[in-house]
mmCIF file of C-alpha atoms in Angstrom:
data_model
loop_
_atom_site.group_PDB
_atom_site.id
_atom_site.type_symbol
_atom_site.label_atom_id
_atom_site.label_comp_id
_atom_site.label_asym_id
_atom_site.label_seq_id
_atom_site.Cartn_x
_atom_site.Cartn_y
_atom_site.Cartn_z
ATOM 1 C CA MET A 1 158.545 230.854 -56.206
ATOM 2 C CA LEU A 2 157.511 227.257 -56.832
ATOM 3 C CA CYS A 3 153.812 227.610 -56.172
ATOM 4 C CA GLY A 4 153.509 231.475 -56.952
ATOM 5 C CA TYR A 5 152.956 232.783 -53.553
ATOM 6 C CA PRO A 6 154.648 233.063 -50.092
ATOM 7 C CA PRO A 7 154.421 230.065 -47.762
ATOM 8 C CA PHE A 8 153.067 232.068 -44.995
ATOM 9 C CA ALA A 9 150.592 234.953 -46.111
ATOM 10 C CA SER A 10 147.453 236.502 -44.798
ATOM 11 C CA GLU A 11 145.838 239.815 -45.415
ATOM 12 C CA ASP A 12 146.523 240.366 -41.568
ATOM 13 C CA ASP A 13 150.141 241.145 -40.484
ATOM 14 C CA ASN A 14 149.627 239.717 -37.052
ATOM 15 C CA GLU A 15 148.098 236.549 -38.574
ATOM 16 C CA THR A 16 151.095 236.240 -40.934
ATOM 17 C CA ILE A 17 153.566 236.576 -38.060
ATOM 18 C CA ASP A 18 151.681 233.900 -36.222
ATOM 19 C CA LEU A 19 151.936 231.597 -39.274
ATOM 20 C CA ILE A 20 155.561 232.104 -39.627
ATOM 21 C CA LYS A 21 156.077 231.330 -35.998
ATOM 22 C CA SER A 22 154.155 228.085 -36.365
ATOM 23 C CA GLY A 23 156.245 226.936 -39.253
ATOM 24 C CA VAL A 24 153.299 224.755 -40.458
ATOM 25 C CA VAL A 25 153.445 224.599 -44.312
ATOM 26 C CA GLU A 26 150.485 222.717 -46.044
ATOM 27 C CA PHE A 27 150.869 221.499 -49.617
ATOM 28 C CA ASP A 28 147.241 220.642 -50.269
ATOM 29 C CA ASP A 29 146.670 223.678 -52.719
ATOM 30 C CA GLU A 30 146.208 223.069 -56.288
ATOM 31 C CA ALA A 31 149.374 225.000 -57.198
ATOM 32 C CA TRP A 32 151.516 222.303 -55.501
ATOM 33 C CA SER A 33 150.182 219.424 -57.421
ATOM 34 C CA ASP A 34 152.907 219.389 -59.841
ATOM 35 C CA ILE A 35 155.841 220.020 -57.323
ATOM 36 C CA SER A 36 158.119 217.082 -56.675
ATOM 37 C CA VAL A 37 158.436 215.490 -53.412
ATOM 38 C CA GLU A 38 162.182 216.390 -53.392
ATOM 39 C CA ALA A 39 161.318 220.166 -53.900
ATOM 40 C CA LYS A 40 158.862 219.857 -50.970
ATOM 41 C CA ASP A 41 161.330 218.092 -48.774
ATOM 42 C CA LEU A 42 164.023 220.786 -49.381
ATOM 43 C CA LEU A 43 161.320 223.508 -48.494
ATOM 44 C CA LEU A 44 160.364 221.719 -45.241
ATOM 45 C CA GLY A 45 163.963 221.570 -44.439
ATOM 46 C CA THR A 46 164.300 225.547 -44.554
ATOM 47 C CA PHE A 47 161.270 226.046 -42.492
ATOM 48 C CA LEU A 48 162.512 224.150 -39.319
ATOM 49 C CA PRO A 49 163.726 226.079 -36.249
ATOM 50 C CA GLU A 50 167.142 227.526 -36.522
ATOM 51 C CA ASN A 51 168.653 224.729 -34.589
ATOM 52 C CA GLU A 52 167.128 222.200 -36.850
ATOM 53 C CA ARG A 53 167.167 224.095 -40.091
ATOM 54 C CA LEU A 54 169.282 223.082 -43.093
ATOM 55 C CA SER A 55 172.448 225.104 -43.431
ATOM 56 C CA ALA A 56 173.281 226.950 -46.666
ATOM 57 C CA LYS A 57 175.720 224.216 -47.508
ATOM 58 C CA LYS A 58 173.522 221.337 -46.796
ATOM 59 C CA ALA A 59 170.627 222.975 -48.994
ATOM 60 C CA MET A 60 172.931 223.419 -51.948
ATOM 61 C CA ALA A 61 173.735 219.704 -51.521
ATOM 62 C CA HIS A 62 170.152 218.725 -51.520
ATOM 63 C CA PRO A 63 169.101 216.257 -54.187
ATOM 64 C CA TRP A 64 166.695 218.775 -55.683
ATOM 65 C CA ILE A 65 169.192 221.422 -56.136
ATOM 66 C CA LYS A 66 171.728 219.102 -57.484
ATOM 67 C CA LYS A 67 169.307 217.790 -59.922
ATOM 68 C CA TYR A 68 168.543 221.083 -61.658
ATOM 69 C CA SER A 69 171.601 223.388 -60.873
ATOM 70 C CA ASN A 70 173.496 222.155 -64.090
ATOM 71 C CA SER A 71 170.215 221.822 -66.233
ATOM 72 C CA ASP A 72 168.732 224.350 -68.742
ATOM 73 C CA ASP A 73 165.281 222.548 -68.259
ATOM 74 C CA LYS A 74 162.961 224.641 -66.168
ATOM 75 C CA GLY A 75 160.405 221.986 -66.289
ATOM 76 C CA PRO A 76 156.840 222.124 -67.652
ATOM 77 C CA ILE A 77 154.607 225.137 -66.576
ATOM 78 C CA LEU A 78 152.635 224.598 -63.744
ATOM 79 C CA GLU A 79 148.986 223.720 -64.589
ATOM 80 C CA ALA A 80 147.665 226.085 -62.019
ATOM 81 C CA GLN A 81 149.439 228.907 -64.019
ATOM 82 C CA ILE A 82 147.848 227.920 -67.293
ATOM 83 C CA ASN A 83 144.495 227.734 -65.616
ATOM 84 C CA ARG A 84 144.795 231.330 -64.622
ATOM 85 C CA LEU A 85 145.332 232.186 -68.132
ATOM 86 C CA LYS A 86 142.212 230.098 -69.058
ATOM 87 C CA GLU A 87 140.409 231.732 -66.233
ATOM 88 C CA PHE A 88 141.254 235.197 -67.332
ATOM 89 C CA GLN A 89 139.003 234.683 -70.610
ATOM 90 C CA LYS A 90 135.966 234.483 -68.416
ATOM 91 C CA ASN A 91 136.388 237.993 -66.620
ATOM 92 C CA SER A 92 134.400 240.950 -67.764
ATOM 93 C CA LYS A 93 136.321 243.498 -69.767
ATOM 94 C CA PHE A 94 135.979 245.795 -66.885
ATOM 95 C CA LYS A 95 137.767 243.398 -64.565
ATOM 96 C CA LYS A 96 140.610 242.883 -67.088
ATOM 97 C CA ALA A 97 141.067 246.703 -67.164
ATOM 98 C CA ILE A 98 141.424 246.713 -63.268
ATOM 99 C CA LEU A 99 143.699 243.711 -63.435
ATOM 100 C CA SER A 100 145.753 245.530 -66.162
ATOM 101 C CA TYR A 101 146.189 248.531 -63.708
ATOM 102 C CA LEU A 102 147.161 246.355 -60.695
ATOM 103 C CA SER A 103 149.797 244.640 -62.713
ATOM 104 C CA THR A 104 151.610 247.869 -62.992
ATOM 105 C CA ARG A 105 151.453 248.470 -59.206
ATOM 106 C CA VAL A 106 153.023 245.154 -58.021
ATOM 107 C CA THR A 107 156.636 244.836 -56.935
ATOM 108 C CA ASP A 108 159.149 242.102 -58.258
ATOM 109 C CA ASP A 109 158.785 240.344 -55.024
ATOM 110 C CA ASP A 110 154.916 240.000 -55.515
ATOM 111 C CA ILE A 111 155.252 238.301 -58.947
ATOM 112 C CA LYS A 112 158.520 236.266 -58.876
ATOM 113 C CA LYS A 113 156.794 233.220 -60.122
ATOM 114 C CA GLU A 114 154.992 235.097 -62.929
ATOM 115 C CA LYS A 115 158.065 236.936 -64.082
ATOM 116 C CA GLU A 116 160.109 233.714 -64.222
ATOM 117 C CA LEU A 117 157.318 232.222 -66.164
ATOM 118 C CA PHE A 118 156.993 235.019 -68.680
ATOM 119 C CA GLU A 119 160.943 234.659 -69.337
ATOM 120 C CA THR A 120 160.650 230.967 -69.732
ATOM 121 C CA ILE A 121 157.679 231.349 -72.374
ATOM 122 C CA ASP A 122 159.377 234.157 -74.196
ATOM 123 C CA LYS A 123 161.977 232.245 -76.002
ATOM 124 C CA ASN A 124 163.565 235.001 -78.151
ATOM 125 C CA LYS A 125 163.376 237.514 -75.345
ATOM 126 C CA ASP A 126 161.662 240.229 -77.388
ATOM 127 C CA GLY A 127 159.209 240.971 -74.598
ATOM 128 C CA TYR A 128 156.128 239.168 -76.207
ATOM 129 C CA ILE A 129 154.577 235.875 -76.062
ATOM 130 C CA THR A 130 153.329 234.473 -79.332
ATOM 131 C CA VAL A 131 151.029 231.626 -80.149
ATOM 132 C CA LYS A 132 153.892 229.449 -81.129
ATOM 133 C CA GLU A 133 155.753 230.083 -77.906
ATOM 134 C CA LEU A 134 152.735 229.336 -75.807
ATOM 135 C CA GLN A 135 152.080 226.319 -77.659
ATOM 136 C CA GLU A 136 155.799 225.040 -77.248
ATOM 137 C CA VAL A 137 155.685 225.390 -73.569
ATOM 138 C CA THR A 138 152.440 223.764 -73.214
ATOM 139 C CA LYS A 139 153.928 220.688 -74.720
ATOM 140 C CA ASP A 140 150.707 219.980 -76.515
ATOM 141 C CA THR A 141 148.438 219.808 -73.438
ATOM 142 C CA LEU A 142 146.274 222.550 -75.241
ATOM 143 C CA LYS A 143 144.715 222.414 -78.459
ATOM 144 C CA GLU A 144 145.896 225.162 -80.907
ATOM 145 C CA ILE A 145 142.374 226.793 -81.032
ATOM 146 C CA ASP A 146 142.428 227.030 -77.136
ATOM 147 C CA ILE A 147 145.786 228.716 -77.161
ATOM 148 C CA LYS A 148 144.680 231.271 -79.672
ATOM 149 C CA ASN A 149 141.755 231.997 -77.598
ATOM 150 C CA ILE A 150 143.826 232.464 -74.509
ATOM 151 C CA LEU A 151 146.113 234.859 -76.386
ATOM 152 C CA MET A 152 143.158 236.830 -77.828
ATOM 153 C CA SER A 153 141.647 237.183 -74.441
ATOM 154 C CA VAL A 154 144.883 238.267 -72.678
ATOM 155 C CA ASP A 155 146.117 240.522 -75.525
ATOM 156 C CA LEU A 156 144.340 243.601 -74.304
ATOM 157 C CA ASP A 157 146.223 245.883 -76.824
ATOM 158 C CA LYS A 158 145.338 243.819 -79.816
ATOM 159 C CA ASN A 159 148.817 243.708 -81.235
ATOM 160 C CA GLY A 160 148.722 239.812 -81.750
ATOM 161 C CA ALA A 161 150.965 238.843 -78.756
ATOM 162 C CA ILE A 162 151.031 238.904 -74.876
ATOM 163 C CA ASN A 163 153.227 241.538 -73.658
ATOM 164 C CA TYR A 164 154.687 241.439 -70.057
ATOM 165 C CA SER A 165 152.128 243.612 -68.405
ATOM 166 C CA GLU A 166 149.147 241.665 -70.009
ATOM 167 C CA PHE A 167 150.753 238.325 -68.878
ATOM 168 C CA ILE A 168 151.057 239.564 -65.341
ATOM 169 C CA ALA A 169 147.548 240.871 -65.184
ATOM 170 C CA ALA A 170 146.154 237.435 -66.280
ATOM 171 C CA THR A 171 148.404 235.360 -63.987
ATOM 172 C CA MET A 172 148.540 237.310 -60.745
ATOM 173 C CA ASN A 173 147.600 234.995 -57.749
ATOM 174 C CA ASP A 174 144.669 235.734 -55.370
ATOM 175 C CA ILE A 175 146.901 237.154 -52.608
ATOM 176 C CA ILE A 176 147.490 240.296 -54.742
ATOM 177 C CA THR A 177 144.229 240.637 -56.367
ATOM 178 C CA LYS A 178 142.490 240.400 -53.168
ATOM 179 C CA ASP A 179 144.713 242.870 -51.422
ATOM 180 C CA ALA A 180 142.581 245.416 -49.971
ATOM 181 C CA LYS A 181 145.246 248.380 -50.270
ATOM 182 C CA LYS A 182 145.925 247.466 -53.900
ATOM 183 C CA VAL A 183 142.137 247.226 -54.660
ATOM 184 C CA GLU A 184 141.500 250.594 -53.062
ATOM 185 C CA SER A 185 144.444 252.112 -54.849
ATOM 186 C CA ALA A 186 142.905 250.766 -58.218
ATOM 187 C CA PHE A 187 139.508 252.210 -57.431
ATOM 188 C CA LYS A 188 140.935 255.746 -56.508
ATOM 189 C CA PHE A 189 143.044 255.663 -59.770
ATOM 190 C CA PHE A 190 139.727 254.979 -61.882
ATOM 191 C CA ASP A 191 137.577 257.503 -59.722
ATOM 192 C CA LYS A 192 138.955 260.516 -61.273
ATOM 193 C CA ASP A 193 136.451 262.919 -59.806
ATOM 194 C CA ASN A 194 136.546 261.484 -56.528
ATOM 195 C CA ASN A 195 132.744 261.004 -56.135
ATOM 196 C CA GLY A 196 132.964 257.476 -54.912
ATOM 197 C CA VAL A 197 131.563 256.199 -58.123
ATOM 198 C CA ILE A 198 133.470 255.028 -61.234
ATOM 199 C CA ASP A 199 131.383 256.288 -64.214
ATOM 200 C CA LYS A 200 131.695 256.171 -67.937
ATOM 201 C CA ASP A 201 133.566 259.472 -67.926
ATOM 202 C CA ASP A 202 136.160 258.174 -65.480
ATOM 203 C CA LEU A 203 136.736 254.994 -67.590
ATOM 204 C CA LYS A 204 137.040 256.888 -70.914
ATOM 205 C CA GLN A 205 139.517 259.331 -69.505
ATOM 206 C CA ILE A 206 141.733 257.141 -67.729
ATOM 207 C CA LEU A 207 141.767 254.215 -70.126
ATOM 208 C CA LYS A 208 142.461 256.454 -73.246
ATOM 209 C CA THR A 209 145.079 258.604 -71.559
ATOM 210 C CA ASN A 210 147.019 256.553 -69.166
ATOM 211 C CA GLU A 211 150.244 255.121 -70.569
ATOM 212 C CA ASP A 212 150.711 252.435 -67.891
ATOM 213 C CA VAL A 213 147.377 250.790 -69.069
ATOM 214 C CA SER A 214 147.788 249.754 -72.617
ATOM 215 C CA ILE A 215 144.237 248.775 -73.967
ATOM 216 C CA ASP A 216 142.882 248.791 -77.563
ATOM 217 C CA ASP A 217 140.153 251.399 -78.417
ATOM 218 C CA GLN A 218 137.562 248.819 -79.090
ATOM 219 C CA VAL A 219 138.177 247.218 -75.820
ATOM 220 C CA ILE A 220 137.941 250.479 -74.070
ATOM 221 C CA ASP A 221 134.596 251.224 -75.934
ATOM 222 C CA ASP A 222 133.493 247.638 -74.772
ATOM 223 C CA VAL A 223 134.560 248.320 -71.152
ATOM 224 C CA VAL A 224 132.603 251.475 -70.995
ATOM 225 C CA ARG A 225 129.442 249.740 -72.353
ATOM 226 C CA GLU A 226 129.631 247.259 -69.561
#
């Protein structure tokens, strides 16, 4: 949950098992740049062999747990997550449509960190993130124009705010978006006539009629033109 992806993960199940058995965790990814030394120390203590691993009691007594257990402050949003929102702007409208579909096919376990972030930003708990709410949690690290550009890019149904599905589509980590099974499922979802090609008719049919993917008509037209 701290970095947005599992500590041991691979597209190959056997390789994932080998990684788990090795117990070696690396913190050199950009997502860990804002994670405290105390948090990393706690994680390392839970990844040790069973006879050396922190007990539940010791884990709950760890300085990092004590520091935040009685605090309402969830800390600043990870820069890596904000960067994902920024990068979403660069995607083609077609890719955004695909990511929107993928966002409806993930499990809660896949997106624990993203879900937590959405709930943190959505201060009034109405299910939408506004410019003001996004501005508050970035703590003035982004200019207002940049925040508005992010919102306009992520807001695919053009209602003036970012809903939960749109947020998940924009912030999903690479492990999900590069999952072969999920990508294959997305392709089959869009290839309605099962001819192995996603053509304009397929796109129009699915984007205009499917309730899971909420996208503005003008965006749909732009996707088809692409």
